[in-house]
């Protein structure tokens, strides 16, 4: 596994454990070159999930892209990376359970919002403001009332 920091071609597994639901293996790795530690997940290969964008384009589901978007929403909030990982895993598990392999980006965004509302209301509003593309304060106030 290539180091995401220095791009060294190898890494050492420091810790390995099953996720809570047993659907994947979480591995902590360390780069022998720079000492950076990072997490990888290993799961059984399945039919890939695809996202249908608003413009009709289809792209493979990218959990890292979703993670980054949620992480930005949770900036300076008491939400740790494990909570975000669990949120994304929960969404993936729900889709797999329901046999969904194609999802509209709008439906995916609604799933994220539903789960973020349970975790942190400020992160919810931040994510909603970008996802729903608020254009004025009135839309913001309306969303707060719904929350």
PDB file of C-alpha atoms in Angstrom:
ATOM      1  CA  UNK A   1       0.000   0.000   0.000  1.00  0.00           C
ATOM      2  CA  UNK A   2       1.463   3.349  -1.079  1.00  0.00           C
ATOM      3  CA  UNK A   3       1.938   6.016   1.621  1.00  0.00           C
ATOM      4  CA  UNK A   4      -0.503   8.914   1.058  1.00  0.00           C
ATOM      5  CA  UNK A   5       2.019  11.410   2.473  1.00  0.00           C
ATOM      6  CA  UNK A   6       5.367  10.618   0.832  1.00  0.00           C
ATOM      7  CA  UNK A   7       4.153   8.146  -1.853  1.00  0.00           C
ATOM      8  CA  UNK A   8       6.643   5.476  -0.734  1.00  0.00           C
ATOM      9  CA  UNK A   9       5.705   2.190  -2.408  1.00  0.00           C
ATOM     10  CA  UNK A  10       5.267   0.094   0.742  1.00  0.00           C
ATOM     11  CA  UNK A  11       3.815   0.191   4.259  1.00  0.00           C
ATOM     12  CA  UNK A  12       3.719  -2.004   7.340  1.00  0.00           C
ATOM     13  CA  UNK A  13       0.461  -3.165   8.988  1.00  0.00           C
ATOM     14  CA  UNK A  14       0.558  -2.062  12.636  1.00  0.00           C
ATOM     15  CA  UNK A  15      -2.941  -3.111  13.707  1.00  0.00           C
ATOM     16  CA  UNK A  16      -5.737  -5.039  12.035  1.00  0.00           C
ATOM     17  CA  UNK A  17      -9.310  -5.527  13.241  1.00  0.00           C
ATOM     18  CA  UNK A  18     -12.777  -6.197  11.960  1.00  0.00           C
ATOM     19  CA  UNK A  19     -15.218  -3.279  11.744  1.00  0.00           C
ATOM     20  CA  UNK A  20     -18.217  -3.253  14.086  1.00  0.00           C
ATOM     21  CA  UNK A  21     -20.541  -4.850  11.554  1.00  0.00           C
ATOM     22  CA  UNK A  22     -17.923  -7.362  10.352  1.00  0.00           C
ATOM     23  CA  UNK A  23     -18.240  -6.292   6.722  1.00  0.00           C
ATOM     24  CA  UNK A  24     -14.667  -5.071   6.367  1.00  0.00           C
ATOM     25  CA  UNK A  25     -11.242  -5.098   7.980  1.00  0.00           C
ATOM     26  CA  UNK A  26      -9.705  -1.883   9.273  1.00  0.00           C
ATOM     27  CA  UNK A  27      -5.927  -1.782   9.068  1.00  0.00           C
ATOM     28  CA  UNK A  28      -3.619   0.800  10.637  1.00  0.00           C
ATOM     29  CA  UNK A  29      -0.470   1.112   8.562  1.00  0.00           C
ATOM     30  CA  UNK A  30       2.860   2.841   8.986  1.00  0.00           C
ATOM     31  CA  UNK A  31       5.203   4.035   6.272  1.00  0.00           C
ATOM     32  CA  UNK A  32       8.775   2.804   6.897  1.00  0.00           C
ATOM     33  CA  UNK A  33      10.116   5.784   4.947  1.00  0.00           C
ATOM     34  CA  UNK A  34       8.477   8.780   6.672  1.00  0.00           C
ATOM     35  CA  UNK A  35       6.747   7.198   9.694  1.00  0.00           C
ATOM     36  CA  UNK A  36       3.283   8.436   8.659  1.00  0.00           C
ATOM     37  CA  UNK A  37       0.389   6.352  10.011  1.00  0.00           C
ATOM     38  CA  UNK A  38      -2.813   5.924   8.044  1.00  0.00           C
ATOM     39  CA  UNK A  39      -5.910   3.714   7.910  1.00  0.00           C
ATOM     40  CA  UNK A  40      -7.069   1.449   5.101  1.00  0.00           C
ATOM     41  CA  UNK A  41     -10.190  -0.676   4.800  1.00  0.00           C
ATOM     42  CA  UNK A  42     -10.419  -4.030   3.094  1.00  0.00           C
ATOM     43  CA  UNK A  43     -13.784  -5.397   2.053  1.00  0.00           C
ATOM     44  CA  UNK A  44     -15.206  -8.112  -0.119  1.00  0.00           C
ATOM     45  CA  UNK A  45     -15.492  -7.115  -3.754  1.00  0.00           C
ATOM     46  CA  UNK A  46     -19.096  -6.499  -4.729  1.00  0.00           C
ATOM     47  CA  UNK A  47     -20.960  -4.902  -7.577  1.00  0.00           C
ATOM     48  CA  UNK A  48     -19.727  -1.310  -7.469  1.00  0.00           C
ATOM     49  CA  UNK A  49     -22.017   1.479  -6.354  1.00  0.00           C
ATOM     50  CA  UNK A  50     -22.423   4.295  -8.880  1.00  0.00           C
ATOM     51  CA  UNK A  51     -23.676   7.829  -8.364  1.00  0.00           C
ATOM     52  CA  UNK A  52     -25.840   9.598 -10.931  1.00  0.00           C
ATOM     53  CA  UNK A  53     -24.922  13.271 -10.841  1.00  0.00           C
ATOM     54  CA  UNK A  54     -27.388  16.138 -11.361  1.00  0.00           C
ATOM     55  CA  UNK A  55     -26.170  16.640 -14.928  1.00  0.00           C
ATOM     56  CA  UNK A  56     -26.804  12.959 -15.733  1.00  0.00           C
ATOM     57  CA  UNK A  57     -23.157  11.899 -15.613  1.00  0.00           C
ATOM     58  CA  UNK A  58     -22.449   8.600 -13.887  1.00  0.00           C
ATOM     59  CA  UNK A  59     -19.399   8.065 -11.696  1.00  0.00           C
ATOM     60  CA  UNK A  60     -18.213   5.417  -9.279  1.00  0.00           C
ATOM     61  CA  UNK A  61     -19.089   6.042  -5.645  1.00  0.00           C
ATOM     62  CA  UNK A  62     -16.040   7.510  -3.924  1.00  0.00           C
ATOM     63  CA  UNK A  63     -16.186   7.189  -0.138  1.00  0.00           C
ATOM     64  CA  UNK A  64     -13.095   9.406   0.194  1.00  0.00           C
ATOM     65  CA  UNK A  65     -14.825  12.213  -1.695  1.00  0.00           C
ATOM     66  CA  UNK A  66     -17.861  11.884   0.579  1.00  0.00           C
ATOM     67  CA  UNK A  67     -15.568  11.751   3.619  1.00  0.00           C
ATOM     68  CA  UNK A  68     -13.885  15.020   2.585  1.00  0.00           C
ATOM     69  CA  UNK A  69     -17.230  16.765   2.134  1.00  0.00           C
ATOM     70  CA  UNK A  70     -18.493  15.630   5.524  1.00  0.00           C
ATOM     71  CA  UNK A  71     -15.154  16.463   7.160  1.00  0.00           C
ATOM     72  CA  UNK A  72     -15.374  20.047   5.896  1.00  0.00           C
ATOM     73  CA  UNK A  73     -18.883  20.303   7.343  1.00  0.00           C
ATOM     74  CA  UNK A  74     -17.617  19.023  10.689  1.00  0.00           C
ATOM     75  CA  UNK A  75     -14.633  21.397  10.906  1.00  0.00           C
ATOM     76  CA  UNK A  76     -14.111  22.705  14.445  1.00  0.00           C
ATOM     77  CA  UNK A  77     -17.002  20.552  15.678  1.00  0.00           C
ATOM     78  CA  UNK A  78     -16.807  17.711  18.212  1.00  0.00           C
ATOM     79  CA  UNK A  79     -17.083  15.057  15.487  1.00  0.00           C
ATOM     80  CA  UNK A  80     -14.131  12.697  15.136  1.00  0.00           C
ATOM     81  CA  UNK A  81     -12.984  10.799  12.062  1.00  0.00           C
ATOM     82  CA  UNK A  82     -14.294   7.473  13.400  1.00  0.00           C
ATOM     83  CA  UNK A  83     -17.800   8.952  13.588  1.00  0.00           C
ATOM     84  CA  UNK A  84     -17.547  10.095   9.971  1.00  0.00           C
ATOM     85  CA  UNK A  85     -16.264   6.642   8.948  1.00  0.00           C
ATOM     86  CA  UNK A  86     -19.213   5.010  10.737  1.00  0.00           C
ATOM     87  CA  UNK A  87     -21.641   7.389   9.016  1.00  0.00           C
ATOM     88  CA  UNK A  88     -20.281   6.507   5.566  1.00  0.00           C
ATOM     89  CA  UNK A  89     -20.152   2.786   6.382  1.00  0.00           C
ATOM     90  CA  UNK A  90     -23.759   2.989   7.568  1.00  0.00           C
ATOM     91  CA  UNK A  91     -24.846   4.556   4.271  1.00  0.00           C
ATOM     92  CA  UNK A  92     -22.961   1.940   2.242  1.00  0.00           C
ATOM     93  CA  UNK A  93     -24.428  -0.850   4.368  1.00  0.00           C
ATOM     94  CA  UNK A  94     -27.976   0.524   3.991  1.00  0.00           C
ATOM     95  CA  UNK A  95     -27.599   0.711   0.204  1.00  0.00           C
ATOM     96  CA  UNK A  96     -26.134  -2.803  -0.010  1.00  0.00           C
ATOM     97  CA  UNK A  97     -28.883  -4.195   2.245  1.00  0.00           C
ATOM     98  CA  UNK A  98     -31.519  -2.658  -0.006  1.00  0.00           C
ATOM     99  CA  UNK A  99     -29.764  -3.945  -3.143  1.00  0.00           C
ATOM    100  CA  UNK A 100     -29.136  -0.432  -4.464  1.00  0.00           C
ATOM    101  CA  UNK A 101     -26.177  -0.172  -6.840  1.00  0.00           C
ATOM    102  CA  UNK A 102     -27.155   3.122  -8.486  1.00  0.00           C
ATOM    103  CA  UNK A 103     -28.112   6.212  -6.522  1.00  0.00           C
ATOM    104  CA  UNK A 104     -28.834   9.792  -7.487  1.00  0.00           C
ATOM    105  CA  UNK A 105     -26.459  12.285  -5.894  1.00  0.00           C
ATOM    106  CA  UNK A 106     -29.521  14.077  -4.460  1.00  0.00           C
ATOM    107  CA  UNK A 107     -30.662  10.891  -2.681  1.00  0.00           C
ATOM    108  CA  UNK A 108     -27.155  10.284  -1.380  1.00  0.00           C
ATOM    109  CA  UNK A 109     -27.022  13.851  -0.058  1.00  0.00           C
ATOM    110  CA  UNK A 110     -30.348  13.353   1.714  1.00  0.00           C
ATOM    111  CA  UNK A 111     -29.010  10.201   3.362  1.00  0.00           C
ATOM    112  CA  UNK A 112     -25.963  12.122   4.605  1.00  0.00           C
ATOM    113  CA  UNK A 113     -28.157  14.945   5.916  1.00  0.00           C
ATOM    114  CA  UNK A 114     -30.420  12.512   7.748  1.00  0.00           C
ATOM    115  CA  UNK A 115     -27.468  10.932   9.518  1.00  0.00           C
ATOM    116  CA  UNK A 116     -25.665  14.245  10.169  1.00  0.00           C
ATOM    117  CA  UNK A 117     -28.794  15.635  11.839  1.00  0.00           C
ATOM    118  CA  UNK A 118     -28.432  12.899  14.479  1.00  0.00           C
ATOM    119  CA  UNK A 119     -24.730  13.672  15.016  1.00  0.00           C
ATOM    120  CA  UNK A 120     -24.286  17.457  14.928  1.00  0.00           C
ATOM    121  CA  UNK A 121     -26.788  20.148  13.944  1.00  0.00           C
ATOM    122  CA  UNK A 122     -24.114  22.680  12.906  1.00  0.00           C
ATOM    123  CA  UNK A 123     -22.436  20.134  10.612  1.00  0.00           C
ATOM    124  CA  UNK A 124     -25.889  19.361   9.218  1.00  0.00           C
ATOM    125  CA  UNK A 125     -26.535  23.018   8.326  1.00  0.00           C
ATOM    126  CA  UNK A 126     -23.063  23.408   6.828  1.00  0.00           C
ATOM    127  CA  UNK A 127     -23.487  20.323   4.648  1.00  0.00           C
ATOM    128  CA  UNK A 128     -27.014  21.390   3.660  1.00  0.00           C
ATOM    129  CA  UNK A 129     -25.842  24.871   2.688  1.00  0.00           C
ATOM    130  CA  UNK A 130     -23.437  23.432   0.121  1.00  0.00           C
ATOM    131  CA  UNK A 131     -25.526  20.439  -0.918  1.00  0.00           C
ATOM    132  CA  UNK A 132     -28.758  22.396  -1.341  1.00  0.00           C
ATOM    133  CA  UNK A 133     -26.922  25.454  -2.705  1.00  0.00           C
ATOM    134  CA  UNK A 134     -28.616  28.096  -0.557  1.00  0.00           C
ATOM    135  CA  UNK A 135     -28.758  31.393  -2.408  1.00  0.00           C
ATOM    136  CA  UNK A 136     -30.119  33.618   0.357  1.00  0.00           C
ATOM    137  CA  UNK A 137     -30.595  33.880   4.108  1.00  0.00           C
ATOM    138  CA  UNK A 138     -34.288  32.973   3.850  1.00  0.00           C
ATOM    139  CA  UNK A 139     -33.433  29.499   2.573  1.00  0.00           C
ATOM    140  CA  UNK A 140     -30.975  29.144   5.435  1.00  0.00           C
ATOM    141  CA  UNK A 141     -33.633  30.141   7.997  1.00  0.00           C
ATOM    142  CA  UNK A 142     -36.132  27.737   6.463  1.00  0.00           C
ATOM    143  CA  UNK A 143     -33.673  24.863   6.797  1.00  0.00           C
ATOM    144  CA  UNK A 144     -32.995  25.770  10.432  1.00  0.00           C
ATOM    145  CA  UNK A 145     -36.738  25.710  11.164  1.00  0.00           C
ATOM    146  CA  UNK A 146     -36.987  22.229   9.618  1.00  0.00           C
ATOM    147  CA  UNK A 147     -34.118  21.047  11.781  1.00  0.00           C
TER     148      UNK A 147
END
